Every structure is written in structure tokens, then in C-alpha cells.
Coordinates of C-alpha atoms in Angstrom, one line a residue:
Chain A
M1 CA -118.2 -38.8 96.9
S2 CA -119.8 -42.1 97.1
R3 CA -119.3 -43.8 100.8
L4 CA -120.2 -47.0 98.7
P5 CA -116.6 -48.8 98.6
E6 CA -116.0 -47.4 102.2
D7 CA -119.0 -49.0 103.7
L8 CA -118.7 -52.2 102.0
T9 CA -115.4 -52.6 103.4
R10 CA -116.5 -51.8 106.7
F11 CA -119.2 -54.2 106.3
L12 CA -116.7 -56.9 105.0
F13 CA -114.7 -56.5 107.9
L14 CA -116.9 -55.7 110.9
V15 CA -119.0 -59.2 110.5
P16 CA -116.2 -61.6 110.8
Y17 CA -114.4 -59.3 113.4
V18 CA -117.5 -58.9 115.9
A19 CA -118.4 -62.4 115.4
Q20 CA -114.9 -63.3 116.9
H21 CA -116.0 -61.8 120.1
R22 CA -118.4 -63.6 122.2
H23 CA -119.5 -60.4 123.7
G24 CA -119.5 -58.4 121.0
V25 CA -117.3 -55.4 120.1
T26 CA -118.2 -51.6 121.8
V27 CA -119.0 -49.2 119.7
R28 CA -116.0 -47.0 120.7
E29 CA -113.5 -49.4 119.4
L30 CA -115.2 -49.6 116.3
E31 CA -115.3 -46.1 115.8
D32 CA -111.4 -46.0 116.2
I33 CA -110.7 -49.1 114.2
L34 CA -113.0 -48.0 111.3
S35 CA -112.7 -44.5 111.4
I36 CA -116.2 -43.8 111.5
S37 CA -118.6 -41.5 113.6
R38 CA -121.2 -43.5 116.3
K39 CA -123.8 -41.8 114.2
D40 CA -122.7 -43.3 110.7
L41 CA -121.8 -46.5 112.4
A42 CA -125.3 -46.8 113.7
T43 CA -126.3 -46.0 110.0
L44 CA -124.5 -48.3 108.5
L45 CA -125.9 -51.5 110.9
D46 CA -129.1 -49.9 110.1
R47 CA -128.7 -50.3 106.3
V48 CA -127.0 -53.9 106.6
A49 CA -129.3 -55.5 109.1
M50 CA -131.0 -57.6 106.2
V51 CA -128.1 -58.7 104.3
G52 CA -129.4 -62.1 102.7
A53 CA -130.3 -64.1 99.8
P54 CA -133.4 -62.1 98.6
D55 CA -135.5 -65.0 98.3
G56 CA -133.8 -66.7 101.5
G57 CA -135.4 -67.2 104.8
P58 CA -135.0 -65.1 108.1
D59 CA -132.3 -67.7 109.2
E60 CA -130.3 -66.9 105.8
L61 CA -129.9 -63.3 107.2
V62 CA -126.6 -61.5 108.6
E63 CA -127.8 -61.1 112.1
I64 CA -125.7 -57.9 113.2
F65 CA -127.2 -55.5 116.3
L66 CA -126.3 -52.7 118.5
E67 CA -127.3 -53.3 122.1
G68 CA -126.0 -51.9 125.3
G69 CA -123.2 -50.0 123.6
R70 CA -122.1 -53.0 121.9
V71 CA -122.2 -54.6 118.6
H72 CA -123.0 -58.0 118.3
V73 CA -123.2 -60.5 115.1
A74 CA -125.5 -63.7 115.9
L75 CA -125.4 -65.2 112.4
P76 CA -122.3 -64.2 110.5
Q77 CA -123.4 -66.6 107.9
R78 CA -120.1 -67.0 105.6
F79 CA -118.7 -63.9 106.4
T80 CA -116.1 -65.5 108.6
R81 CA -112.8 -64.1 107.4
P82 CA -111.8 -60.5 106.4
P83 CA -111.1 -59.5 102.7
R84 CA -107.2 -59.6 101.9
F85 CA -105.2 -56.3 102.1
D86 CA -106.1 -53.7 99.5
V87 CA -103.5 -51.3 97.9
R88 CA -103.6 -48.9 100.5
E89 CA -103.7 -51.5 103.5
M90 CA -100.4 -53.2 102.2
M91 CA -98.9 -50.0 101.3
A92 CA -99.5 -48.3 104.8
L93 CA -98.4 -52.0 106.7
L94 CA -95.2 -52.2 104.6
A95 CA -94.3 -48.1 104.6
A96 CA -94.8 -48.8 108.6
L97 CA -92.4 -51.6 109.0
A98 CA -89.9 -50.1 106.4
P99 CA -87.5 -48.6 108.9
L100 CA -87.1 -51.5 110.8
R101 CA -86.4 -53.7 107.7
A102 CA -83.0 -51.5 106.7
N103 CA -80.4 -50.6 108.9
A104 CA -81.9 -52.1 111.9
P105 CA -80.3 -54.3 114.2
P106 CA -79.9 -57.6 112.4
T107 CA -82.3 -59.9 114.5
I108 CA -85.1 -56.9 113.9
G109 CA -84.5 -56.3 110.7
E110 CA -84.6 -60.1 110.0
R111 CA -87.8 -60.3 111.6
A112 CA -89.4 -57.1 109.8
N113 CA -88.4 -58.6 106.5
E114 CA -90.1 -61.9 107.1
L115 CA -93.2 -60.2 108.3
S116 CA -93.3 -57.7 105.3
E117 CA -92.9 -60.9 102.9
R118 CA -95.7 -62.5 104.7
I119 CA -98.1 -59.3 104.6
A120 CA -97.0 -58.9 100.8
G121 CA -98.3 -62.6 100.1
L122 CA -101.6 -61.5 101.6
A123 CA -102.5 -58.9 99.5
S124 CA -105.7 -59.1 97.2
E125 CA -105.8 -59.7 93.4
R126 CA -105.9 -56.1 92.7
A127 CA -103.5 -55.0 94.9
A128 CA -101.0 -57.5 93.7
A129 CA -101.8 -57.0 90.1
I130 CA -101.0 -53.0 90.6
G131 CA -97.4 -54.2 91.5
K132 CA -95.7 -56.5 93.8
D133 CA -93.5 -53.9 94.8
V134 CA -96.1 -51.1 95.2
G135 CA -95.9 -51.6 99.1
D136 CA -92.1 -50.3 99.1
R137 CA -93.0 -47.1 97.1
V138 CA -93.8 -45.3 100.4
Q139 CA -91.0 -45.3 102.8
I140 CA -89.7 -43.9 105.9
L141 CA -86.1 -44.6 106.0
A142 CA -83.4 -44.1 108.2
D143 CA -81.0 -41.3 107.9
G144 CA -77.3 -40.7 109.1
A145 CA -74.4 -43.3 108.8
E146 CA -75.8 -46.5 109.8
R147 CA -73.0 -49.3 111.6
P148 CA -74.6 -52.6 111.2
G149 CA -71.5 -54.2 112.9
V150 CA -72.0 -52.2 116.1
L151 CA -75.8 -52.4 115.9
H152 CA -75.2 -56.5 115.9
T153 CA -73.1 -55.8 118.8
L154 CA -75.4 -53.8 120.8
E155 CA -78.1 -56.1 120.2
T156 CA -76.3 -59.0 121.3
A157 CA -75.4 -57.0 124.5
L158 CA -79.2 -56.5 125.0
R159 CA -79.9 -60.1 124.6
E160 CA -77.4 -61.6 126.8
Q161 CA -77.3 -58.9 129.3
R162 CA -73.6 -58.0 129.1
A163 CA -71.8 -54.6 128.9
V164 CA -70.6 -52.9 126.1
E165 CA -67.1 -51.7 125.6
A166 CA -66.9 -48.8 123.4
E167 CA -64.7 -46.0 121.6
Y168 CA -67.5 -43.2 121.3
W169 CA -67.3 -39.6 119.8
T170 CA -69.1 -37.1 121.9
A171 CA -70.1 -34.5 119.7
G172 CA -70.7 -31.9 122.5
R173 CA -67.1 -32.1 123.6
D174 CA -65.7 -33.0 120.2
E175 CA -63.9 -35.9 122.0
L176 CA -63.3 -39.6 121.2
S177 CA -63.6 -41.7 125.0
T178 CA -63.2 -45.5 125.9
R179 CA -66.3 -46.2 127.8
R180 CA -68.1 -49.0 129.5
I181 CA -71.8 -48.8 128.7
E182 CA -74.6 -51.0 130.4
P183 CA -77.3 -50.9 127.7
A184 CA -80.8 -50.6 128.7
G185 CA -82.5 -50.8 124.9
I186 CA -82.2 -49.2 121.6
V187 CA -84.6 -46.5 120.3
Q188 CA -84.9 -45.1 116.8
V189 CA -85.8 -41.1 116.5
R190 CA -86.1 -39.4 113.5
G191 CA -84.4 -42.2 111.5
A192 CA -81.2 -42.3 113.8
W193 CA -80.6 -45.3 116.0
Y194 CA -79.6 -44.5 119.9
L195 CA -78.4 -46.9 122.7
I196 CA -79.7 -46.0 125.9
G197 CA -77.7 -46.7 128.9
G198 CA -78.7 -47.9 132.2
D199 CA -77.5 -44.6 133.6
E200 CA -80.0 -42.9 130.8
K201 CA -77.4 -41.4 128.8
T202 CA -77.9 -41.7 125.4
F203 CA -75.5 -42.7 122.4
K204 CA -76.2 -42.1 118.8
V205 CA -75.1 -45.5 117.1
E206 CA -73.5 -43.7 114.1
R207 CA -70.9 -42.2 116.6
F208 CA -69.7 -45.3 117.9
R209 CA -66.0 -45.9 116.5
S210 CA -66.1 -49.3 118.1
A211 CA -68.2 -51.4 120.1
A212 CA -67.5 -54.9 121.8
L213 CA -69.0 -57.4 124.0
G214 CA -68.0 -56.8 127.6
E215 CA -68.9 -58.6 131.1
P216 CA -72.0 -59.8 132.0
M217 CA -74.0 -57.3 133.9
D218 CA -75.4 -58.1 137.5
E219 CA -79.0 -57.2 136.5
A220 CA -80.8 -55.6 133.5
P221 CA -81.2 -51.9 133.9
D222 CA -84.8 -50.8 134.4
I223 CA -85.2 -47.6 132.4
D224 CA -88.6 -46.8 130.6
L225 CA -87.8 -46.6 127.1
E226 CA -90.7 -44.6 125.7
E227 CA -89.5 -41.9 128.0
A228 CA -85.9 -42.2 126.8
R229 CA -87.4 -42.0 123.1
R230 CA -89.6 -38.9 123.9
R231 CA -86.6 -37.1 125.5
L232 CA -84.8 -37.6 122.4
E233 CA -87.5 -36.7 120.3
E234 CA -88.0 -33.4 121.8
L235 CA -85.6 -30.4 121.1
D236 CA -83.8 -30.5 124.1
L237 CA -82.5 -27.0 125.0
G238 CA -80.5 -28.5 128.0
D239 CA -79.5 -25.8 130.6
G240 CA -80.2 -23.0 128.4
A241 CA -76.6 -21.5 129.6
V242 CA -75.8 -20.1 126.1
Q243 CA -77.8 -17.2 124.6
V244 CA -78.0 -17.6 120.7
K245 CA -79.2 -15.1 118.3
V246 CA -80.9 -16.3 115.1
G247 CA -82.1 -13.5 112.8
E248 CA -84.0 -11.1 115.2
R249 CA -84.9 -14.1 117.5
T250 CA -82.8 -14.6 121.0
F251 CA -83.4 -18.1 122.4
R252 CA -81.1 -19.7 125.3
W253 CA -79.5 -23.1 124.3
G254 CA -77.5 -25.6 126.4
S255 CA -77.9 -28.7 124.8
G256 CA -75.1 -31.0 123.2
G257 CA -72.1 -29.3 125.1
P258 CA -70.2 -26.4 124.1
A259 CA -68.4 -28.0 121.0
G260 CA -72.3 -29.0 120.0
T261 CA -73.3 -25.5 120.1
R262 CA -70.6 -23.9 118.2
R263 CA -71.0 -27.0 115.5
W264 CA -74.8 -25.8 115.3
V265 CA -73.8 -22.2 114.9
R266 CA -71.3 -23.0 112.0
A267 CA -73.9 -24.9 110.2
Q268 CA -75.7 -21.8 110.1
R269 CA -73.1 -19.7 108.4
G270 CA -73.5 -16.3 110.0
R271 CA -77.3 -16.5 110.3
A272 CA -76.7 -17.2 114.0
A273 CA -74.4 -15.9 116.6
I274 CA -73.7 -16.8 120.3
Q275 CA -74.5 -13.8 122.3
S276 CA -73.6 -15.0 125.7
P277 CA -72.0 -15.9 128.0
P278 CA -68.9 -13.9 127.1
E279 CA -66.6 -17.1 127.1
A280 CA -68.6 -19.2 124.9
R281 CA -68.8 -16.3 122.3
A282 CA -64.9 -15.7 122.7
A283 CA -64.7 -19.3 122.0
M284 CA -66.5 -19.4 118.9
V285 CA -64.6 -16.3 117.6
E286 CA -61.6 -17.9 118.6
E287 CA -62.2 -21.2 116.7
V288 CA -63.7 -19.8 113.8
K289 CA -60.5 -17.7 113.4
A290 CA -58.5 -20.2 113.7
L291 CA -60.2 -22.5 111.1
L292 CA -60.4 -19.2 108.9
A293 CA -56.5 -18.9 109.0
R294 CA -56.4 -22.3 107.1
Y295 CA -58.1 -21.2 104.0
E296 CA -57.3 -17.4 103.8
G297 CA -53.6 -18.3 102.8
D298 CA -55.2 -18.8 99.2
E299 CA -56.1 -15.3 98.7
Chain B
M1 CA -133.0 -52.3 96.7
K2 CA -129.9 -49.6 97.2
R3 CA -126.6 -50.7 95.5
L4 CA -124.6 -51.2 99.2
E5 CA -127.4 -53.9 99.8
R6 CA -127.3 -55.4 96.6
L7 CA -123.6 -55.8 96.6
L8 CA -123.7 -57.4 100.2
D9 CA -126.7 -59.7 99.1
L10 CA -124.7 -60.6 95.7
V11 CA -121.5 -61.6 98.0
H12 CA -123.6 -63.8 100.3
V13 CA -125.5 -65.6 97.5
L14 CA -122.3 -66.1 95.7
Q15 CA -120.2 -67.6 98.6
S16 CA -123.1 -69.4 100.0
S17 CA -124.1 -71.0 96.9
R18 CA -122.4 -74.7 96.4
E19 CA -122.5 -74.4 92.6
P20 CA -121.9 -71.6 90.3
V21 CA -124.8 -69.3 90.0
T22 CA -126.1 -68.5 86.6
L23 CA -127.0 -64.9 85.3
S24 CA -130.7 -65.9 84.9
A25 CA -130.7 -67.4 88.7
L26 CA -129.2 -64.1 89.9
K27 CA -132.3 -62.4 88.0
E28 CA -134.6 -64.4 89.2
A29 CA -133.0 -63.7 92.9
F30 CA -132.4 -60.1 92.4
A31 CA -135.4 -57.8 91.5
D32 CA -132.4 -55.3 90.5
Y33 CA -131.4 -57.3 87.9
S34 CA -134.8 -58.3 86.2
G35 CA -136.5 -56.4 83.3
A36 CA -136.7 -57.1 79.6
N37 CA -133.7 -55.4 78.7
D38 CA -131.0 -58.3 79.1
E39 CA -127.9 -55.8 78.1
S40 CA -128.9 -53.3 80.4
I41 CA -128.8 -56.0 83.0
R42 CA -125.7 -57.3 81.9
R43 CA -124.1 -54.2 82.3
K44 CA -125.7 -53.3 85.6
F45 CA -124.1 -57.1 86.9
E46 CA -120.7 -55.9 85.3
R47 CA -120.6 -52.7 87.4
D48 CA -121.5 -54.6 90.4
K49 CA -118.6 -57.1 89.6
A50 CA -116.2 -54.3 89.0
E51 CA -117.3 -52.6 92.0
L52 CA -116.5 -55.6 93.9
A53 CA -113.0 -56.6 92.2
N54 CA -111.8 -52.9 93.2
L55 CA -112.3 -54.1 96.8
G56 CA -110.6 -57.2 96.2
I57 CA -113.9 -59.6 95.8
V58 CA -113.2 -61.8 93.1
L59 CA -116.0 -63.3 91.2
R60 CA -115.0 -65.8 88.8
Y61 CA -116.9 -67.2 85.8
I62 CA -117.3 -70.9 85.6
D63 CA -117.7 -72.7 82.4
D64 CA -117.1 -76.6 82.7
E65 CA -118.8 -79.2 80.9
D66 CA -121.6 -79.9 83.5
R67 CA -121.7 -76.5 85.2
T68 CA -121.6 -73.0 84.5
G69 CA -122.1 -69.6 86.1
Y70 CA -120.4 -67.4 88.7
V71 CA -118.6 -68.3 91.9
L72 CA -116.8 -66.1 94.5
D73 CA -113.1 -67.2 94.8
T74 CA -113.0 -67.2 98.7
E75 CA -109.5 -68.3 98.9
A76 CA -108.6 -65.2 96.5
T77 CA -111.0 -62.9 98.1
Y78 CA -110.3 -63.5 102.0
L79 CA -107.4 -63.7 104.3
P80 CA -106.2 -66.9 105.5
E81 CA -105.9 -68.0 109.3
I82 CA -102.9 -65.8 110.0
E83 CA -100.6 -67.3 112.7
M84 CA -98.5 -64.2 114.3
G85 CA -96.2 -65.0 117.1
E86 CA -96.1 -62.5 120.0
E87 CA -93.0 -60.9 119.1
D88 CA -94.3 -60.1 115.5
R89 CA -97.4 -58.6 116.9
A90 CA -95.2 -56.3 119.0
L91 CA -93.0 -55.3 116.2
L92 CA -96.0 -54.5 114.1
A93 CA -97.2 -52.7 116.8
T94 CA -94.1 -50.7 117.6
A95 CA -93.5 -49.8 113.9
A96 CA -97.5 -48.8 113.7
Q97 CA -97.3 -46.5 116.6
A98 CA -94.4 -44.6 115.3
A99 CA -96.3 -44.3 111.8
L100 CA -99.4 -43.3 113.3
A101 CA -97.6 -40.4 115.2
T102 CA -96.0 -39.1 112.2
P103 CA -97.4 -36.1 110.5
G104 CA -98.6 -36.9 107.0
F105 CA -98.0 -40.5 107.2
P106 CA -100.6 -41.8 104.3
H107 CA -103.5 -44.4 104.7
R108 CA -104.0 -43.9 108.4
R109 CA -107.5 -45.6 108.4
A110 CA -106.1 -48.3 106.0
L111 CA -103.4 -49.0 108.5
R112 CA -105.6 -49.0 111.6
L113 CA -108.2 -51.5 109.7
A114 CA -105.2 -53.7 108.3
L115 CA -103.8 -53.9 111.9
A116 CA -107.3 -54.9 113.3
K117 CA -107.4 -57.5 110.4
L118 CA -104.1 -59.1 111.5
G119 CA -105.5 -59.2 115.2
T120 CA -103.0 -56.5 116.3
D121 CA -103.5 -53.4 118.3
P122 CA -101.2 -50.1 118.4
A123 CA -101.1 -50.3 121.9
D124 CA -99.6 -53.8 121.8
D125 CA -95.9 -52.4 121.3
E126 CA -94.8 -54.0 124.6
R127 CA -91.6 -55.2 123.5
A128 CA -88.8 -54.4 126.1
L129 CA -85.8 -53.4 124.0
L130 CA -87.0 -51.3 120.9
R131 CA -89.0 -48.1 120.6
V132 CA -89.3 -46.5 117.4
G133 CA -90.0 -42.6 116.5
H134 CA -90.0 -40.5 113.4
R135 CA -90.1 -36.7 112.9
A136 CA -92.0 -34.9 110.2
E137 CA -92.5 -31.4 109.3
K138 CA -96.2 -30.3 109.4
A139 CA -95.5 -28.2 106.1
G140 CA -96.4 -30.1 103.1
A141 CA -97.5 -33.1 105.3
E142 CA -101.3 -32.4 104.2
H143 CA -100.2 -33.3 100.6
V144 CA -98.8 -36.9 101.4
E145 CA -102.2 -38.8 101.4
A146 CA -103.0 -37.8 97.8
L147 CA -99.9 -38.1 96.4
S148 CA -99.6 -41.6 98.1
E149 CA -103.1 -42.0 96.2
A150 CA -101.2 -41.0 93.2
V151 CA -98.7 -43.6 93.7
A152 CA -101.0 -46.3 94.4
E153 CA -103.1 -45.9 91.3
R154 CA -100.0 -44.7 88.9
R155 CA -101.5 -41.6 88.4
K156 CA -100.0 -38.2 87.2
V157 CA -99.9 -35.4 89.6
R158 CA -99.9 -31.5 88.6
F159 CA -98.8 -28.8 91.2
H160 CA -97.0 -25.5 91.4
Y161 CA -93.3 -26.0 92.8
R162 CA -91.2 -23.5 94.5
R163 CA -87.4 -24.2 93.7
A164 CA -85.1 -23.4 96.6
D165 CA -84.0 -20.3 94.9
G166 CA -87.8 -19.0 94.9
E167 CA -88.8 -19.8 91.3
T168 CA -92.2 -21.2 90.9
A169 CA -92.9 -23.5 88.0
K170 CA -96.0 -25.9 87.0
R171 CA -94.8 -29.5 87.0
E172 CA -96.8 -32.6 85.9
V173 CA -95.2 -35.6 87.3
D174 CA -96.0 -39.6 87.1
A175 CA -95.7 -40.5 90.9
Y176 CA -93.4 -43.6 91.5
G177 CA -92.9 -43.1 94.9
I178 CA -92.7 -41.2 98.3
F179 CA -90.7 -41.0 101.0
L180 CA -89.8 -39.3 104.3
R181 CA -86.3 -38.1 104.8
E182 CA -84.9 -36.1 107.7
G183 CA -88.1 -34.9 108.9
A184 CA -89.5 -33.8 105.2
W185 CA -91.8 -36.0 102.6
Y186 CA -90.5 -36.3 98.9
L187 CA -92.1 -37.3 96.0
I188 CA -89.8 -39.0 93.4
G189 CA -91.3 -39.6 89.7
H190 CA -90.8 -38.8 86.0
D191 CA -91.1 -34.8 85.4
H192 CA -92.8 -34.7 82.1
G193 CA -91.6 -31.0 81.6
R194 CA -87.9 -32.1 82.5
G195 CA -88.0 -35.4 80.6
A196 CA -86.0 -37.2 83.6
M197 CA -86.7 -38.3 87.1
R198 CA -87.0 -35.7 89.6
V199 CA -87.6 -35.6 93.4
F200 CA -90.1 -32.9 94.7
R201 CA -90.1 -31.6 98.4
A202 CA -93.8 -31.9 99.7
S203 CA -93.6 -28.6 101.3
R204 CA -92.4 -26.6 98.2
M205 CA -95.7 -27.7 96.6
E206 CA -98.7 -25.6 95.9
A207 CA -102.1 -27.9 95.4
P208 CA -101.2 -30.7 94.2
E209 CA -103.8 -32.2 92.1
V210 CA -104.2 -36.1 91.4
M211 CA -105.2 -36.5 87.8
D212 CA -108.3 -38.5 86.9
G213 CA -108.3 -42.2 85.2
G214 CA -105.2 -44.1 85.4
P215 CA -103.1 -45.9 85.5
H216 CA -101.5 -43.4 83.5
F217 CA -97.6 -44.9 83.5
E218 CA -95.7 -48.2 84.1
V219 CA -93.4 -47.8 86.5
P220 CA -89.7 -48.6 85.2
E221 CA -88.4 -52.0 85.9
G222 CA -86.1 -52.1 88.7
F223 CA -87.1 -48.6 90.0
S224 CA -86.6 -48.7 93.9
V225 CA -87.4 -46.0 96.3
A226 CA -85.2 -47.0 98.8
E227 CA -82.4 -47.1 96.5
Y228 CA -82.9 -44.0 95.2
R229 CA -83.4 -42.1 98.5
A230 CA -80.2 -43.8 99.7
V231 CA -78.2 -41.5 97.2
S232 CA -76.3 -38.9 99.4
P233 CA -77.0 -35.4 98.7
L234 CA -73.5 -35.2 97.3
R235 CA -74.8 -36.8 94.4
W236 CA -77.6 -34.7 93.8
N237 CA -77.4 -33.3 90.4
V238 CA -77.2 -29.3 91.3
H239 CA -74.0 -28.6 89.2
E240 CA -71.7 -30.6 87.0
P241 CA -69.7 -33.3 88.9
V242 CA -66.1 -32.0 90.8
T243 CA -63.7 -33.8 92.4
A244 CA -62.6 -32.8 95.8
T245 CA -60.2 -33.8 98.7
V246 CA -60.6 -33.5 102.2
W247 CA -58.4 -34.1 105.1
V248 CA -60.1 -35.4 108.0
D249 CA -58.3 -36.2 111.6
P250 CA -57.8 -39.9 111.5
E251 CA -59.5 -40.2 115.1
V252 CA -62.8 -39.4 113.4
T253 CA -62.5 -40.4 109.6
F254 CA -65.3 -43.2 110.9
L255 CA -68.2 -40.7 111.0
V256 CA -67.8 -40.0 107.3
E257 CA -66.4 -42.8 105.5
R258 CA -70.0 -44.0 104.8
D259 CA -70.2 -41.1 102.5
W260 CA -67.1 -40.3 101.3
G261 CA -65.3 -43.8 100.9
E262 CA -61.9 -44.7 102.4
P263 CA -59.0 -42.2 103.0
N264 CA -55.3 -42.4 101.7
D265 CA -52.6 -43.1 104.3
Q266 CA -52.6 -39.3 104.5
S267 CA -56.2 -39.3 106.1
V268 CA -57.2 -37.7 102.8
F269 CA -60.5 -38.4 101.2
T270 CA -61.0 -38.1 97.2
V271 CA -64.9 -37.2 96.9
E272 CA -66.8 -36.6 93.8
T273 CA -69.6 -34.3 94.0
S274 CA -72.4 -32.6 91.9
N275 CA -73.6 -30.4 95.3
V276 CA -70.3 -29.1 96.5
D277 CA -72.6 -26.7 99.0
F278 CA -73.5 -30.1 100.9
L279 CA -70.0 -31.2 101.2
V280 CA -68.9 -27.9 102.6
D281 CA -72.0 -28.2 105.0
Q282 CA -70.3 -31.6 105.9
V283 CA -66.7 -30.2 106.4
L284 CA -68.2 -27.0 108.6
S285 CA -69.8 -29.6 110.7
L286 CA -66.3 -31.4 111.6
G287 CA -64.8 -27.9 112.7
R288 CA -61.1 -28.4 113.6
R289 CA -61.2 -32.1 112.5
A290 CA -61.2 -31.4 108.7
E291 CA -59.6 -29.1 106.2
L292 CA -61.3 -29.1 102.6
R293 CA -58.0 -29.2 100.6
S294 CA -59.5 -28.6 96.8
P295 CA -61.0 -27.4 94.9
P296 CA -60.1 -23.6 95.4
Q297 CA -63.7 -22.5 94.7
A298 CA -65.0 -25.0 97.5
R299 CA -62.3 -23.5 99.6
A300 CA -63.3 -20.1 98.9
R301 CA -66.9 -20.8 99.8
I302 CA -66.1 -22.4 103.2
A303 CA -63.8 -19.0 103.9
D304 CA -66.9 -17.0 102.9
A305 CA -69.0 -19.1 105.4
L306 CA -66.4 -18.2 108.2
R307 CA -66.3 -14.7 107.4
A308 CA -70.3 -14.5 107.6
I309 CA -70.1 -16.1 111.2
L310 CA -67.3 -13.7 112.3
V311 CA -69.1 -10.9 110.9
A312 CA -72.5 -12.2 112.9
H313 CA -70.4 -12.2 115.9
E314 CA -69.1 -8.7 115.7
G315 CA -72.2 -6.9 116.8
S316 CA -72.8 -5.9 120.4
A317 CA -73.0 -9.0 123.0
S318 CA -75.8 -9.1 125.6

């Protein structure tokens, strides 16, 4: 396949980008941005070292060179701005922003919407001709029941450093309770929004029955949000107190509390069974028998 | 002269000139455009022009009273100066970080380059109050780039598709859009074999092939991936619609109101569904907090599922 379009794109980006940096740009950075190997970059630079009017003088050439592990542009000529976004660039930018546009905390959603509109306005003529909505046709989207009212309250609480008074359903105990949460941040994992509390507890936004602004906090909690997000993203097996058999495999499960484990086992519709401890197994059997009694009267 | 150099020289000449440049002048300047056969030279120039247009470089022909020739429309070609605040940069970086970490996210190279054009680095995600992450299964992720190409270029895609029941059939689909939902990538488009809009899970595709040429179709007016994917699985077209009634403990009705609407004053929801299996999953998930009241066939499915769980627990425990 021809590398011509890629090389043209790279050159048209490279010259204005490098020219903006007085001391040049490291080869490593360009390898990363341009998705190109060091060898291919060197070949490209070699090929474009004489770009200019064929009948022009040396001072009309674009001067681009590699020196000391950095790429420099001495004479960018009129290549001072990169081209507008092509179809792929526009699709990628808008798809990346999509999860923050829909069902996000209101201020973030508005900003993501405005940003997306500005980006769409920077499309090339060809990208715009393909379809002004083409950027919206790749979507990473939020799942679960979003609760805009709750998100708005949580965002306000974070901004104003106030506590949240909440009615929250804890799936692991199948229990609705009232609690005061000191919010540290909001994260989105697998399309669902979570509030991270100052005590590092996590609260899935769709499980808030209600949320109201509480008293101002003495100081904002200091939490590593990226670490909190990673913990949520990983499959947390908790304390591994419960042994569950799925098909021929047995593994330890402790995440989400006893009610959460039983909920997961119910969803497997007989493909999974709690093995131990005996009390967890008995609770599962007892719960299922009670549920079945509601339905067996029909038959 | 190699074509890359010729095209870059052509861009350089046209954007540097204060006046439109005629084809005759280009012939004089470029050895590649010289020769006796004018038609052949014109075709070569038109191919170059089309190649540049594909990259978003806009050459226009000016035909005024006092001047004729080609110019490069710099405004239509190049990005204007972009002013982005720190918060916008951080938001974009946060979004980009999450996208780049998602298996299957299409056009990664393009995203990286686009961010650099905006003067943003994915590592700039220093917004204190927000972090984003998506999870996508690896199965099928390898197809997403090709599917996304088909969406961008409005091309048909052919693939073998394995349905949930195991049956495999060849499909030919106009690729309207793709989306990631609950960790799985999907293609949505017009299925020529069925004559209707269908959704296909990427992990169930074998060897998707984007057909050459195109564009092959127009995307219907008003089509929206966001709206389509927002359709609850309850509305997926699995069977003829049925009406179900479900009692839910009033304490937790808020958990299902988005999907099921408002309950009556007895805390009973009336749910229209063409995918009763999904409704059964939802009711099972609520456990003691819910009871599916009707139709009887759906109640029987729940009873079957519960019996299967008991059977699974009858074996010897460790």
C-alpha cells in the first residue's frame, strides 16, 4: 500500500509543529505523535529536505534537519499551520469526547459539547462533505441508569467543597441507607459514573435514591483519583471469603458483600454455585427457595 | 522527481505565490508536468490535485477578468489559530487518555496527531475532579478499525456473522456507525439480506471485509448512533412485543424507573418488551425486591432459572 498519503500528512504536520519549538523536537516525541519508527522518520526527513519551488533558490527551500537527536526547522516557508482535521481525526476526537457529552455532570457535559462543536468546525472541506455528523458515528457511551439531578448535586458539592447528604442503595447488602459523604471526585468507569468519597469509598451514581447539598467541609479530601478509578476498573475479588464454582472452574469471590455475590449467582441462572462457606451456600439456597415459592403456585 | 516531493513542491509553489498560477506556468516550473502531450499532463495534474484534496488541501481555479490560474485556499486548508483554555485541554486530554486505553478504539494514530495539532498532550489530564475509563473486551476489537473506516468512507462491509444461537451466515451491511456498549463493540447499519437496520457485535464477526470504492450509500436523514444505542435491550427485536407487569419494592423503584417508566400506586410497573429474557434478568437481579406478575410464560422462565440455581447447589459442597 502506498505510503504517500501518510508521508504527506506527516510532513504537513511536522514542519509547522517543529517550527514552533525554538530548540527543535526530540525524535522520540515525533515517533510517538506521528506513529513512525526512527528509521522511517529519518527516511522521510531525507526525502523532504529539498521541498521548495523547483526553479527557486536555496533560500526558498523548507529547511528541516536532524541534529543531536532533535528535529529542527530553520525555514518553514509558508508551512506555518497544520492542515484542518481529516475525517479520521475528527471521528477520533469526537468519539473520545462522546462519553463526557452525554449523561455527564452538567458543567463537564456542557464544556464537552462546546468543545465538540468547535472541533467539528475545524474539519477539512472533504471531512465536512462526507457528513457533518460523521464524527458522531463512532460512540463510546455511558451505560446504566444516569441520574442528571444527582450528578448535578454531586458536581456542585465538589465545586463548593460541601458534603452530600444521600439516600444510597448498597447492592452488597441490598440495603437503602442515609449517609453523609465527603466528596473527593467523580470518575467514569465502563460507562458508569461513580462518586469517590474522602474515605475512598465508591458510590455508583445510579444507586443514589436522592442527594442533597450538606454542610461545607473543613478541607477538601486528598485522594488519588486515578488510583481510585483503576481499583474500580479492576475486577475486585474482595477478601475472597466465598468460593464459587462456574462450570468446571472454582474461584474465590468476596466482592460486593453477600447480597452482591448472590445477585451475581442468580444472574448465572444455574451456571454458577456457591461452594463455601456453608452459611453463604445455605443463604443462597434459602433465598432462592423463597423466591421460587412466589412462582410455583402457578403450576 | 518522486511524487511525494512533487506534491509538496506544488503545495509550496501555490501557497507562496501572490497570484493564481496557470497550468502553463506549472509546466515550466515542474519537469514532471512537461512534455508534448497536453492531455496526459492535465490528467497527471488532476490526479495530484485529487490526492491533495483527499488530505484536505484545497486547490481552486480562479477565472477572473484580469487573472486566471490555481491558488491554494489557505483558509480552507489550514487550521486557524486555536485558543483553548487550560480546562478544555485537560478535559480533552482526560477523554483521549481513556480512549487510547480502550481496546479497539479506532483511529488511534489520527487521535494522537489531532491532539498534537491542538497543542494538547494526553498526559495533560491534570483535572483534579474527574477521571474517565472504559473497558472493552479484546474479542472483536481487532475489527473496529476496519469497521470505522467503512463508516468514515460510507462503504459496505461483508462478514460471516455468528448469531447467539450459533448459526453462522454471510452478511452485507451498509456501515452507518459503531458503538461501544457494556464492554462490547457493535456495528449498526442496513443489512441487505434482511432489508432492515440491524446491530452486529464485533466479537461475533469473522473476517470483515470493507468493500472497495464508494461511497456506496447515503446515511438516512436523522440517523443517530446515540439514539439507537440508547434503546433499551427491552426493545430489542427478539420476538413479538408482550406486556409484562412487575411489582417492585417501593424503596428501590428508582433503580428501574429509567427503563420501565413510572409504577402505579401499588408499585407495579407495566413494561412493554420484545426481549422478555432481558426483563427476566432484570427481575432476577432485584431478588426479593421484585416479582414478575405476568405474563405466565415469563413467570415460568423465572421459575426455571431459580430451579436451575437450586440444582446447581444440590451437588456436594467443598
